[in-house]
mmCIF file of N, CA and C in Angstrom:
data_model
loop_
_atom_site.group_PDB
_atom_site.id
_atom_site.type_symbol
_atom_site.label_atom_id
_atom_site.label_comp_id
_atom_site.label_asym_id
_atom_site.label_seq_id
_atom_site.Cartn_x
_atom_site.Cartn_y
_atom_site.Cartn_z
ATOM 1 N N UNK J 1 0.842 -1.277 -0.028
ATOM 2 C CA UNK J 1 -0.039 0.106 0.078
ATOM 3 C C UNK J 1 0.961 1.137 0.051
ATOM 4 N N UNK J 2 0.565 2.174 -0.751
ATOM 5 C CA UNK J 2 1.313 3.283 -0.807
ATOM 6 C C UNK J 2 1.172 4.240 0.407
ATOM 7 N N UNK J 3 2.449 4.780 0.634
ATOM 8 C CA UNK J 3 2.452 5.684 1.931
ATOM 9 C C UNK J 3 1.465 6.972 1.627
ATOM 10 N N UNK J 4 0.735 7.184 2.669
ATOM 11 C CA UNK J 4 -0.302 8.279 2.444
ATOM 12 C C UNK J 4 0.228 9.498 2.064
ATOM 13 N N UNK J 5 1.613 9.706 2.687
ATOM 14 C CA UNK J 5 2.335 11.036 2.190
ATOM 15 C C UNK J 5 2.599 11.033 0.810
ATOM 16 N N UNK J 6 2.669 9.979 0.128
ATOM 17 C CA UNK J 6 3.128 10.203 -1.331
ATOM 18 C C UNK J 6 1.853 9.967 -2.280
ATOM 19 N N UNK J 7 0.675 9.705 -1.624
ATOM 20 C CA UNK J 7 -0.459 9.692 -2.460
ATOM 21 C C UNK J 7 -0.931 11.105 -3.195
ATOM 22 N N UNK J 8 -1.685 11.152 -4.211
ATOM 23 C CA UNK J 8 -1.771 12.250 -4.954
ATOM 24 C C UNK J 8 -3.273 12.199 -5.052
ATOM 25 N N UNK J 9 -4.075 13.275 -4.844
ATOM 26 C CA UNK J 9 -5.417 13.670 -5.204
ATOM 27 C C UNK J 9 -5.430 14.284 -6.343
ATOM 28 N N UNK J 10 -5.940 13.617 -7.620
ATOM 29 C CA UNK J 10 -6.131 14.340 -8.664
ATOM 30 C C UNK J 10 -7.371 15.237 -8.842
ATOM 31 N N UNK J 11 -8.230 15.119 -8.010
ATOM 32 C CA UNK J 11 -9.442 15.904 -8.067
ATOM 33 C C UNK J 11 -9.790 16.575 -6.818
ATOM 34 N N UNK J 12 -8.536 17.360 -6.345
ATOM 35 C CA UNK J 12 -8.566 18.127 -5.178
ATOM 36 C C UNK J 12 -9.631 19.377 -5.281
ATOM 37 N N UNK J 13 -9.752 19.851 -6.512
ATOM 38 C CA UNK J 13 -10.666 20.828 -6.645
ATOM 39 C C UNK J 13 -12.101 20.502 -6.438
ATOM 40 N N UNK J 14 -12.472 19.102 -6.333
ATOM 41 C CA UNK J 14 -13.718 18.720 -6.236
ATOM 42 C C UNK J 14 -13.913 18.137 -4.816
ATOM 43 N N UNK J 15 -12.863 18.488 -3.811
ATOM 44 C CA UNK J 15 -13.192 18.166 -2.572
ATOM 45 C C UNK J 15 -13.941 19.017 -1.823
ATOM 46 N N UNK J 16 -14.849 18.641 -0.909
ATOM 47 C CA UNK J 16 -15.664 19.497 -0.205
ATOM 48 C C UNK J 16 -15.475 19.150 1.396
ATOM 49 N N UNK J 17 -15.797 20.191 2.271
ATOM 50 C CA UNK J 17 -15.629 19.922 3.613
ATOM 51 C C UNK J 17 -16.806 18.952 4.144
ATOM 52 N N UNK J 18 -16.807 18.222 5.203
ATOM 53 C CA UNK J 18 -17.839 17.199 5.409
ATOM 54 C C UNK J 18 -19.053 17.979 5.864
ATOM 55 N N UNK J 19 -19.198 19.202 6.437
ATOM 56 C CA UNK J 19 -20.202 20.045 6.798
ATOM 57 C C UNK J 19 -20.998 20.380 5.484
ATOM 58 N N UNK J 20 -20.393 20.762 4.549
ATOM 59 C CA UNK J 20 -20.736 21.033 3.195
ATOM 60 C C UNK J 20 -21.392 19.831 2.605
ATOM 61 N N UNK J 21 -20.706 18.754 2.783
ATOM 62 C CA UNK J 21 -21.385 17.435 2.208
ATOM 63 C C UNK J 21 -22.720 17.147 2.898
ATOM 64 N N UNK J 22 -22.667 17.302 4.126
ATOM 65 C CA UNK J 22 -24.011 17.223 4.950
ATOM 66 C C UNK J 22 -25.059 17.903 4.251
ATOM 67 N N UNK J 23 -24.816 19.191 4.069
ATOM 68 C CA UNK J 23 -25.757 20.178 3.611
ATOM 69 C C UNK J 23 -26.306 19.490 2.242
ATOM 70 N N UNK J 24 -25.237 19.082 1.367
ATOM 71 C CA UNK J 24 -25.768 18.530 0.197
ATOM 72 C C UNK J 24 -26.600 17.247 0.346
ATOM 73 N N UNK J 25 -26.480 16.478 1.360
ATOM 74 C CA UNK J 25 -27.128 15.226 1.594
ATOM 75 C C UNK J 25 -28.544 15.674 1.957
ATOM 76 N N UNK J 26 -28.710 16.662 2.996
ATOM 77 C CA UNK J 26 -29.816 17.045 3.473
ATOM 78 C C UNK J 26 -30.798 17.868 2.166
ATOM 79 N N UNK J 27 -30.071 18.174 1.306
ATOM 80 C CA UNK J 27 -30.840 18.817 0.062
ATOM 81 C C UNK J 27 -30.949 17.605 -1.112
ATOM 82 N N UNK J 28 -30.628 16.417 -0.818
ATOM 83 C CA UNK J 28 -31.037 15.386 -1.739
ATOM 84 C C UNK J 28 -30.072 14.836 -2.640
ATOM 85 N N UNK J 29 -28.739 15.267 -2.424
ATOM 86 C CA UNK J 29 -27.608 14.790 -3.214
ATOM 87 C C UNK J 29 -27.494 13.363 -2.952
ATOM 88 N N UNK J 30 -27.238 12.584 -4.139
ATOM 89 C CA UNK J 30 -26.792 11.203 -4.101
ATOM 90 C C UNK J 30 -25.519 10.804 -3.551
ATOM 91 N N UNK J 31 -25.417 10.205 -2.458
ATOM 92 C CA UNK J 31 -24.338 9.794 -1.768
ATOM 93 C C UNK J 31 -23.799 8.409 -2.291
ATOM 94 N N UNK J 32 -22.424 8.427 -2.662
ATOM 95 C CA UNK J 32 -21.863 7.074 -3.059
ATOM 96 C C UNK J 32 -20.815 6.666 -2.078
ATOM 97 N N UNK J 33 -20.865 5.464 -1.359
ATOM 98 C CA UNK J 33 -19.946 5.101 -0.349
ATOM 99 C C UNK J 33 -19.069 4.050 -1.004
ATOM 100 N N UNK J 34 -17.897 4.347 -1.317
ATOM 101 C CA UNK J 34 -16.862 3.367 -1.704
ATOM 102 C C UNK J 34 -15.764 2.873 -0.794
ATOM 103 N N UNK J 35 -16.234 2.846 0.407
ATOM 104 C CA UNK J 35 -15.418 2.431 1.527
ATOM 105 C C UNK J 35 -15.027 1.005 1.486
ATOM 106 N N UNK J 36 -13.917 0.544 1.675
ATOM 107 C CA UNK J 36 -13.639 -0.907 1.993
ATOM 108 C C UNK J 36 -13.657 -1.263 3.508
ATOM 109 N N UNK J 37 -13.993 -2.528 3.836
ATOM 110 C CA UNK J 37 -14.127 -2.785 5.254
ATOM 111 C C UNK J 37 -12.696 -2.826 5.743
ATOM 112 N N UNK J 38 -12.517 -1.982 6.774
ATOM 113 C CA UNK J 38 -11.340 -2.066 7.482
ATOM 114 C C UNK J 38 -11.387 -2.065 8.886
ATOM 115 N N UNK J 39 -10.629 -2.753 9.611
ATOM 116 C CA UNK J 39 -10.934 -2.891 11.098
ATOM 117 C C UNK J 39 -10.395 -1.591 11.813
ATOM 118 N N UNK J 40 -9.661 -0.788 11.173
ATOM 119 C CA UNK J 40 -9.189 0.440 11.875
ATOM 120 C C UNK J 40 -10.264 1.645 11.545
ATOM 121 N N UNK J 41 -11.123 1.490 10.643
ATOM 122 C CA UNK J 41 -12.079 2.587 10.151
ATOM 123 C C UNK J 41 -13.277 2.806 11.202
ATOM 124 N N UNK J 42 -13.616 3.987 11.212
ATOM 125 C CA UNK J 42 -14.726 4.140 12.127
ATOM 126 C C UNK J 42 -16.177 3.346 11.478
ATOM 127 N N UNK J 43 -16.884 2.932 12.590
ATOM 128 C CA UNK J 43 -18.061 2.123 12.062
ATOM 129 C C UNK J 43 -19.329 3.178 11.703
ATOM 130 N N UNK J 44 -20.198 2.675 11.053
ATOM 131 C CA UNK J 44 -21.428 3.455 10.834
ATOM 132 C C UNK J 44 -21.576 3.662 9.282
ATOM 133 N N UNK J 45 -22.788 4.182 8.886
ATOM 134 C CA UNK J 45 -22.889 4.578 7.463
ATOM 135 C C UNK J 45 -23.674 6.141 7.579
ATOM 136 N N UNK J 46 -23.752 6.614 6.349
ATOM 137 C CA UNK J 46 -24.436 7.913 6.033
ATOM 138 C C UNK J 46 -25.626 7.365 5.574
ATOM 139 N N UNK J 47 -26.663 8.020 6.238
ATOM 140 C CA UNK J 47 -28.139 7.719 5.715
ATOM 141 C C UNK J 47 -28.372 7.938 4.323
ATOM 142 N N UNK J 48 -28.783 7.019 3.540
ATOM 143 C CA UNK J 48 -29.130 7.125 2.160
ATOM 144 C C UNK J 48 -28.005 6.888 1.064
ATOM 145 N N UNK J 49 -26.775 6.572 1.748
ATOM 146 C CA UNK J 49 -25.657 6.307 0.872
ATOM 147 C C UNK J 49 -25.862 5.026 0.275
ATOM 148 N N UNK J 50 -25.327 5.100 -1.197
ATOM 149 C CA UNK J 50 -25.413 3.810 -1.896
ATOM 150 C C UNK J 50 -24.020 3.240 -1.729
ATOM 151 N N UNK J 51 -23.870 1.999 -1.452
ATOM 152 C CA UNK J 51 -22.633 1.379 -1.351
ATOM 153 C C UNK J 51 -22.091 0.778 -2.788
ATOM 154 N N UNK J 52 -20.928 1.113 -3.224
ATOM 155 C CA UNK J 52 -20.354 0.601 -4.482
ATOM 156 C C UNK J 52 -19.098 0.170 -4.260
ATOM 157 N N UNK J 53 -18.788 -1.156 -4.700
ATOM 158 C CA UNK J 53 -17.472 -1.811 -4.564
ATOM 159 C C UNK J 53 -16.814 -1.199 -5.710
ATOM 160 N N UNK J 54 -15.639 -0.444 -5.353
ATOM 161 C CA UNK J 54 -14.844 0.000 -6.393
ATOM 162 C C UNK J 54 -14.404 -0.891 -7.486
ATOM 163 N N UNK J 55 -14.243 -2.176 -7.238
ATOM 164 C CA UNK J 55 -13.862 -3.207 -8.315
ATOM 165 C C UNK J 55 -14.905 -3.297 -9.276
ATOM 166 N N UNK J 56 -16.165 -2.911 -9.086
ATOM 167 C CA UNK J 56 -17.228 -2.799 -9.962
ATOM 168 C C UNK J 56 -17.662 -1.678 -10.370
ATOM 169 N N UNK J 57 -17.043 -0.581 -10.011
ATOM 170 C CA UNK J 57 -17.396 0.904 -10.278
ATOM 171 C C UNK J 57 -17.697 1.068 -11.701
ATOM 172 N N UNK J 58 -16.771 0.497 -12.659
ATOM 173 C CA UNK J 58 -17.006 0.914 -14.108
ATOM 174 C C UNK J 58 -18.406 0.590 -14.400
ATOM 175 N N UNK J 59 -18.695 -0.698 -14.190
ATOM 176 C CA UNK J 59 -20.084 -1.287 -14.700
ATOM 177 C C UNK J 59 -21.313 -0.556 -13.872
ATOM 178 N N UNK J 60 -20.963 -0.298 -12.655
ATOM 179 C CA UNK J 60 -22.080 0.334 -11.885
ATOM 180 C C UNK J 60 -22.346 1.819 -12.185
ATOM 181 N N UNK J 61 -21.355 2.434 -12.683
ATOM 182 C CA UNK J 61 -21.464 3.796 -12.840
ATOM 183 C C UNK J 61 -21.531 4.312 -14.341
ATOM 184 N N UNK J 62 -21.503 3.337 -15.176
ATOM 185 C CA UNK J 62 -21.479 3.750 -16.618
ATOM 186 C C UNK J 62 -22.896 3.713 -17.100
ATOM 187 N N UNK J 63 -23.377 4.860 -17.589
ATOM 188 C CA UNK J 63 -24.830 4.833 -18.019
ATOM 189 C C UNK J 63 -25.246 4.046 -19.110
ATOM 190 N N UNK J 64 -24.302 3.669 -20.031
ATOM 191 C CA UNK J 64 -24.566 2.486 -20.821
ATOM 192 C C UNK J 64 -24.617 1.195 -20.373
ATOM 193 N N UNK J 65 -24.333 0.810 -19.214
ATOM 194 C CA UNK J 65 -24.195 -0.394 -18.669
ATOM 195 C C UNK J 65 -25.513 -0.946 -18.394
ATOM 196 N N UNK J 66 -25.590 -2.307 -18.507
ATOM 197 C CA UNK J 66 -26.911 -2.951 -17.974
ATOM 198 C C UNK J 66 -26.912 -3.037 -16.416
ATOM 199 N N UNK J 67 -25.641 -3.025 -15.852
ATOM 200 C CA UNK J 67 -25.483 -2.917 -14.493
ATOM 201 C C UNK J 67 -25.560 -1.693 -13.640
ATOM 202 N N UNK J 68 -25.805 -0.584 -14.496
ATOM 203 C CA UNK J 68 -26.148 0.710 -14.027
ATOM 204 C C UNK J 68 -26.626 0.678 -12.674
ATOM 205 N N UNK J 69 -26.123 1.415 -11.564
ATOM 206 C CA UNK J 69 -26.966 1.508 -10.341
ATOM 207 C C UNK J 69 -28.295 2.055 -10.679
ATOM 208 N N UNK J 70 -29.303 1.564 -10.029
ATOM 209 C CA UNK J 70 -30.717 2.174 -10.169
ATOM 210 C C UNK J 70 -30.750 3.657 -9.751
ATOM 211 N N UNK J 71 -29.953 3.981 -8.723
ATOM 212 C CA UNK J 71 -30.125 5.424 -8.302
ATOM 213 C C UNK J 71 -29.504 6.422 -9.447
ATOM 214 N N UNK J 72 -28.755 5.972 -10.282
ATOM 215 C CA UNK J 72 -28.120 6.823 -11.372
ATOM 216 C C UNK J 72 -29.096 6.715 -12.671
ATOM 217 N N UNK J 73 -29.896 5.811 -12.842
ATOM 218 C CA UNK J 73 -30.781 5.729 -13.992
ATOM 219 C C UNK J 73 -31.569 6.760 -14.025
ATOM 220 N N UNK J 74 -31.551 7.540 -15.187
ATOM 221 C CA UNK J 74 -32.325 8.689 -15.461
ATOM 222 C C UNK J 74 -31.872 9.985 -14.766
ATOM 223 N N UNK J 75 -30.944 9.822 -13.938
ATOM 224 C CA UNK J 75 -30.357 10.962 -13.162
ATOM 225 C C UNK J 75 -29.677 12.027 -14.099
ATOM 226 N N UNK J 76 -30.112 13.384 -14.058
ATOM 227 C CA UNK J 76 -29.545 14.455 -14.929
ATOM 228 C C UNK J 76 -28.054 14.535 -14.641
ATOM 229 N N UNK J 77 -27.277 14.964 -15.645
ATOM 230 C CA UNK J 77 -25.757 15.117 -15.584
ATOM 231 C C UNK J 77 -25.631 16.107 -14.647
ATOM 232 N N UNK J 78 -26.411 17.023 -14.256
ATOM 233 C CA UNK J 78 -26.264 18.272 -13.438
ATOM 234 C C UNK J 78 -26.575 17.667 -12.050
ATOM 235 N N UNK J 79 -27.067 16.710 -11.684
ATOM 236 C CA UNK J 79 -27.413 16.237 -10.368
ATOM 237 C C UNK J 79 -26.239 16.317 -9.384
ATOM 238 N N UNK J 80 -26.532 16.618 -8.141
ATOM 239 C CA UNK J 80 -25.562 16.692 -7.144
ATOM 240 C C UNK J 80 -25.122 15.162 -6.692
ATOM 241 N N UNK J 81 -23.699 14.694 -6.794
ATOM 242 C CA UNK J 81 -23.335 13.449 -6.458
ATOM 243 C C UNK J 81 -22.104 13.777 -5.504
ATOM 244 N N UNK J 82 -22.141 12.978 -4.349
ATOM 245 C CA UNK J 82 -21.132 13.128 -3.399
ATOM 246 C C UNK J 82 -20.519 11.625 -3.142
ATOM 247 N N UNK J 83 -19.248 11.590 -3.397
ATOM 248 C CA UNK J 83 -18.591 10.193 -3.167
ATOM 249 C C UNK J 83 -17.695 10.396 -1.862
ATOM 250 N N UNK J 84 -17.783 9.293 -1.026
ATOM 251 C CA UNK J 84 -16.823 9.267 0.001
ATOM 252 C C UNK J 84 -16.381 7.941 0.260
ATOM 253 N N UNK J 85 -15.153 7.868 0.889
ATOM 254 C CA UNK J 85 -14.326 6.547 1.224
ATOM 255 C C UNK J 85 -13.881 6.587 2.706
ATOM 256 N N UNK J 86 -13.083 5.930 3.168
ATOM 257 C CA UNK J 86 -12.431 5.989 4.495
ATOM 258 C C UNK J 86 -11.714 7.288 4.705
ATOM 259 N N UNK J 87 -10.880 7.734 3.688
ATOM 260 C CA UNK J 87 -10.116 8.837 3.906
ATOM 261 C C UNK J 87 -10.474 9.844 2.643
ATOM 262 N N UNK J 88 -9.740 10.150 1.642
ATOM 263 C CA UNK J 88 -10.188 10.933 0.745
ATOM 264 C C UNK J 88 -9.715 10.201 -0.626
ATOM 265 N N UNK J 89 -8.690 9.514 -0.440
ATOM 266 C CA UNK J 89 -7.877 8.943 -1.522
ATOM 267 C C UNK J 89 -8.729 7.852 -2.342
ATOM 268 N N UNK J 90 -9.563 6.979 -1.777
ATOM 269 C CA UNK J 90 -10.252 5.972 -2.654
ATOM 270 C C UNK J 90 -11.400 6.642 -3.388
ATOM 271 N N UNK J 91 -11.912 7.726 -2.808
ATOM 272 C CA UNK J 91 -12.908 8.312 -3.723
ATOM 273 C C UNK J 91 -12.463 8.908 -5.187
ATOM 274 N N UNK J 92 -11.206 9.439 -4.903
ATOM 275 C CA UNK J 92 -10.672 10.171 -6.126
ATOM 276 C C UNK J 92 -11.011 9.458 -7.456
ATOM 277 N N UNK J 93 -10.631 8.123 -7.466
ATOM 278 C CA UNK J 93 -10.634 7.387 -9.066
ATOM 279 C C UNK J 93 -12.219 7.259 -9.364
ATOM 280 N N UNK J 94 -13.123 7.179 -8.367
ATOM 281 C CA UNK J 94 -14.601 7.207 -8.649
ATOM 282 C C UNK J 94 -15.099 8.584 -9.088
ATOM 283 N N UNK J 95 -14.609 9.543 -8.426
ATOM 284 C CA UNK J 95 -15.027 11.017 -9.106
ATOM 285 C C UNK J 95 -14.524 11.077 -10.393
ATOM 286 N N UNK J 96 -13.320 10.587 -10.697
ATOM 287 C CA UNK J 96 -12.866 10.610 -12.184
ATOM 288 C C UNK J 96 -13.788 9.965 -13.129
ATOM 289 N N UNK J 97 -14.276 8.817 -12.734
ATOM 290 C CA UNK J 97 -15.108 7.915 -13.557
ATOM 291 C C UNK J 97 -16.396 8.685 -13.833
ATOM 292 N N UNK J 98 -16.905 9.239 -12.772
ATOM 293 C CA UNK J 98 -18.144 10.054 -12.854
ATOM 294 C C UNK J 98 -18.010 11.097 -13.651
ATOM 295 N N UNK J 99 -16.856 11.796 -13.574
ATOM 296 C CA UNK J 99 -16.558 12.982 -14.387
ATOM 297 C C UNK J 99 -16.555 12.594 -15.951
ATOM 298 N N UNK J 100 -15.860 11.470 -16.197
ATOM 299 C CA UNK J 100 -15.656 10.765 -17.451
ATOM 300 C C UNK J 100 -17.150 10.434 -18.156
ATOM 301 N N UNK J 101 -17.974 10.011 -17.153
ATOM 302 C CA UNK J 101 -19.434 9.702 -17.753
ATOM 303 C C UNK J 101 -20.231 11.004 -17.867
ATOM 304 N N UNK J 102 -19.913 12.066 -17.644
ATOM 305 C CA UNK J 102 -20.575 13.138 -17.912
ATOM 306 C C UNK J 102 -21.283 13.948 -16.857
ATOM 307 N N UNK J 103 -21.135 13.392 -15.595
ATOM 308 C CA UNK J 103 -21.695 13.996 -14.466
ATOM 309 C C UNK J 103 -20.909 15.397 -14.017
ATOM 310 N N UNK J 104 -21.625 16.362 -13.965
ATOM 311 C CA UNK J 104 -20.961 17.680 -13.800
ATOM 312 C C UNK J 104 -20.862 18.221 -12.344
ATOM 313 N N UNK J 105 -21.745 17.702 -11.447
ATOM 314 C CA UNK J 105 -21.697 18.247 -10.107
ATOM 315 C C UNK J 105 -21.314 17.091 -9.215
ATOM 316 N N UNK J 106 -20.190 16.727 -9.183
ATOM 317 C CA UNK J 106 -19.609 15.532 -8.526
ATOM 318 C C UNK J 106 -18.557 16.032 -7.589
ATOM 319 N N UNK J 107 -18.581 15.615 -6.181
ATOM 320 C CA UNK J 107 -17.644 16.162 -5.280
ATOM 321 C C UNK J 107 -17.441 14.881 -4.419
ATOM 322 N N UNK J 108 -16.043 15.042 -3.563
ATOM 323 C CA UNK J 108 -15.926 14.024 -2.673
ATOM 324 C C UNK J 108 -15.369 14.800 -1.338
ATOM 325 N N UNK J 109 -15.618 14.037 -0.371
ATOM 326 C CA UNK J 109 -15.473 14.529 1.131
ATOM 327 C C UNK J 109 -13.990 14.571 1.580
ATOM 328 N N UNK J 110 -13.640 15.797 1.792
ATOM 329 C CA UNK J 110 -12.222 15.992 2.390
ATOM 330 C C UNK J 110 -12.006 15.091 3.685
ATOM 331 N N UNK J 111 -11.143 14.247 3.617
ATOM 332 C CA UNK J 111 -10.961 13.405 4.807
ATOM 333 C C UNK J 111 -11.674 12.208 4.898
ATOM 334 N N UNK J 112 -12.672 12.091 4.146
ATOM 335 C CA UNK J 112 -13.568 10.992 3.883
ATOM 336 C C UNK J 112 -14.463 10.793 5.250
ATOM 337 N N UNK J 113 -14.906 9.399 5.396
ATOM 338 C CA UNK J 113 -15.711 9.159 6.422
ATOM 339 C C UNK J 113 -15.103 9.282 7.778
ATOM 340 N N UNK J 114 -13.796 9.105 7.829
ATOM 341 C CA UNK J 114 -13.000 9.211 9.168
ATOM 342 C C UNK J 114 -13.277 10.748 9.602
ATOM 343 N N UNK J 115 -13.189 11.623 8.661
ATOM 344 C CA UNK J 115 -13.345 13.106 9.169
ATOM 345 C C UNK J 115 -14.838 13.328 9.449
ATOM 346 N N UNK J 116 -15.621 12.946 8.510
ATOM 347 C CA UNK J 116 -17.145 12.831 8.837
ATOM 348 C C UNK J 116 -17.466 12.420 10.311
ATOM 349 N N UNK J 117 -16.903 11.277 10.686
ATOM 350 C CA UNK J 117 -17.066 10.747 11.835
ATOM 351 C C UNK J 117 -16.530 11.685 13.025
ATOM 352 N N UNK J 118 -15.184 12.025 12.799
ATOM 353 C CA UNK J 118 -14.695 12.923 13.820
ATOM 354 C C UNK J 118 -15.323 14.140 14.019
ATOM 355 N N UNK J 119 -16.030 14.598 13.039
ATOM 356 C CA UNK J 119 -16.703 15.927 13.312
ATOM 357 C C UNK J 119 -18.242 15.803 13.807
ATOM 358 N N UNK J 120 -18.483 14.407 14.036
ATOM 359 C CA UNK J 120 -19.796 14.182 14.713
ATOM 360 C C UNK J 120 -20.937 14.447 13.847
ATOM 361 N N UNK J 121 -20.784 14.252 12.526
ATOM 362 C CA UNK J 121 -21.835 14.371 11.641
ATOM 363 C C UNK J 121 -22.727 13.265 11.670
ATOM 364 N N UNK J 122 -24.089 13.150 11.291
ATOM 365 C CA UNK J 122 -24.960 12.239 11.553
ATOM 366 C C UNK J 122 -24.530 10.771 10.803
ATOM 367 N N UNK J 123 -24.563 9.891 11.641
ATOM 368 C CA UNK J 123 -24.269 8.489 11.198
ATOM 369 C C UNK J 123 -25.367 7.548 11.683
ATOM 370 N N UNK J 124 -25.533 6.355 10.865
ATOM 371 C CA UNK J 124 -26.360 5.450 11.336
ATOM 372 C C UNK J 124 -25.713 4.256 11.511
ATOM 373 N N UNK J 125 -26.322 3.157 12.295
ATOM 374 C CA UNK J 125 -25.504 2.031 12.470
ATOM 375 C C UNK J 125 -25.516 1.248 11.153
ATOM 376 N N UNK J 126 -24.390 0.677 10.854
ATOM 377 C CA UNK J 126 -24.205 -0.126 9.757
ATOM 378 C C UNK J 126 -25.434 -1.126 9.453
ATOM 379 N N UNK J 127 -25.643 -1.472 8.281
ATOM 380 C CA UNK J 127 -26.579 -2.570 8.040
ATOM 381 C C UNK J 127 -25.872 -3.846 7.853
ATOM 382 N N UNK J 128 -26.130 -4.828 8.744
ATOM 383 C CA UNK J 128 -25.322 -5.960 8.656
ATOM 384 C C UNK J 128 -26.145 -7.215 8.018
ATOM 385 N N UNK J 129 -25.597 -8.127 7.462
ATOM 386 C CA UNK J 129 -26.278 -9.468 6.856
ATOM 387 C C UNK J 129 -27.024 -9.985 8.185
ATOM 388 N N UNK J 130 -28.233 -10.701 7.939
ATOM 389 C CA UNK J 130 -28.931 -11.163 8.906
ATOM 390 C C UNK J 130 -28.092 -12.221 9.771
ATOM 391 N N UNK J 131 -27.187 -12.857 9.171
ATOM 392 C CA UNK J 131 -26.539 -14.037 9.920
ATOM 393 C C UNK J 131 -25.417 -13.447 10.863
ATOM 394 N N UNK J 132 -25.062 -12.145 10.521
ATOM 395 C CA UNK J 132 -23.989 -11.522 11.524
ATOM 396 C C UNK J 132 -24.773 -10.682 12.550
ATOM 397 N N UNK J 133 -26.037 -10.753 12.857
ATOM 398 C CA UNK J 133 -26.747 -9.938 13.841
ATOM 399 C C UNK J 133 -26.726 -10.681 15.139
#
């Protein structure tokens, strides 16, 4: 894994502060959660966020794909979309994909879910499969 100090955010101009992201969520923005399960990451979810496995992001985000996320189907290119991961590095490639597919109002959360959690913004308990409850 790359040293976090050597990582580069290519879409830093699309980073927004967590409180601004929360305002967008309350206004109806589509939230896309691309976090990987990590034991050291804060637990919880952002209400209404759609989980996307980055491994399948191309087919789930491509408007021409039969596997397009239902939440993106028919969504105008001008719709507000907020992407977040554990930090901010994992969301950057997904922002790039959404930009390439023509979405014009894509942002991602500065510091990711870790910072969202640290700033005590609203979270809900994670949804667990029935067998793990």
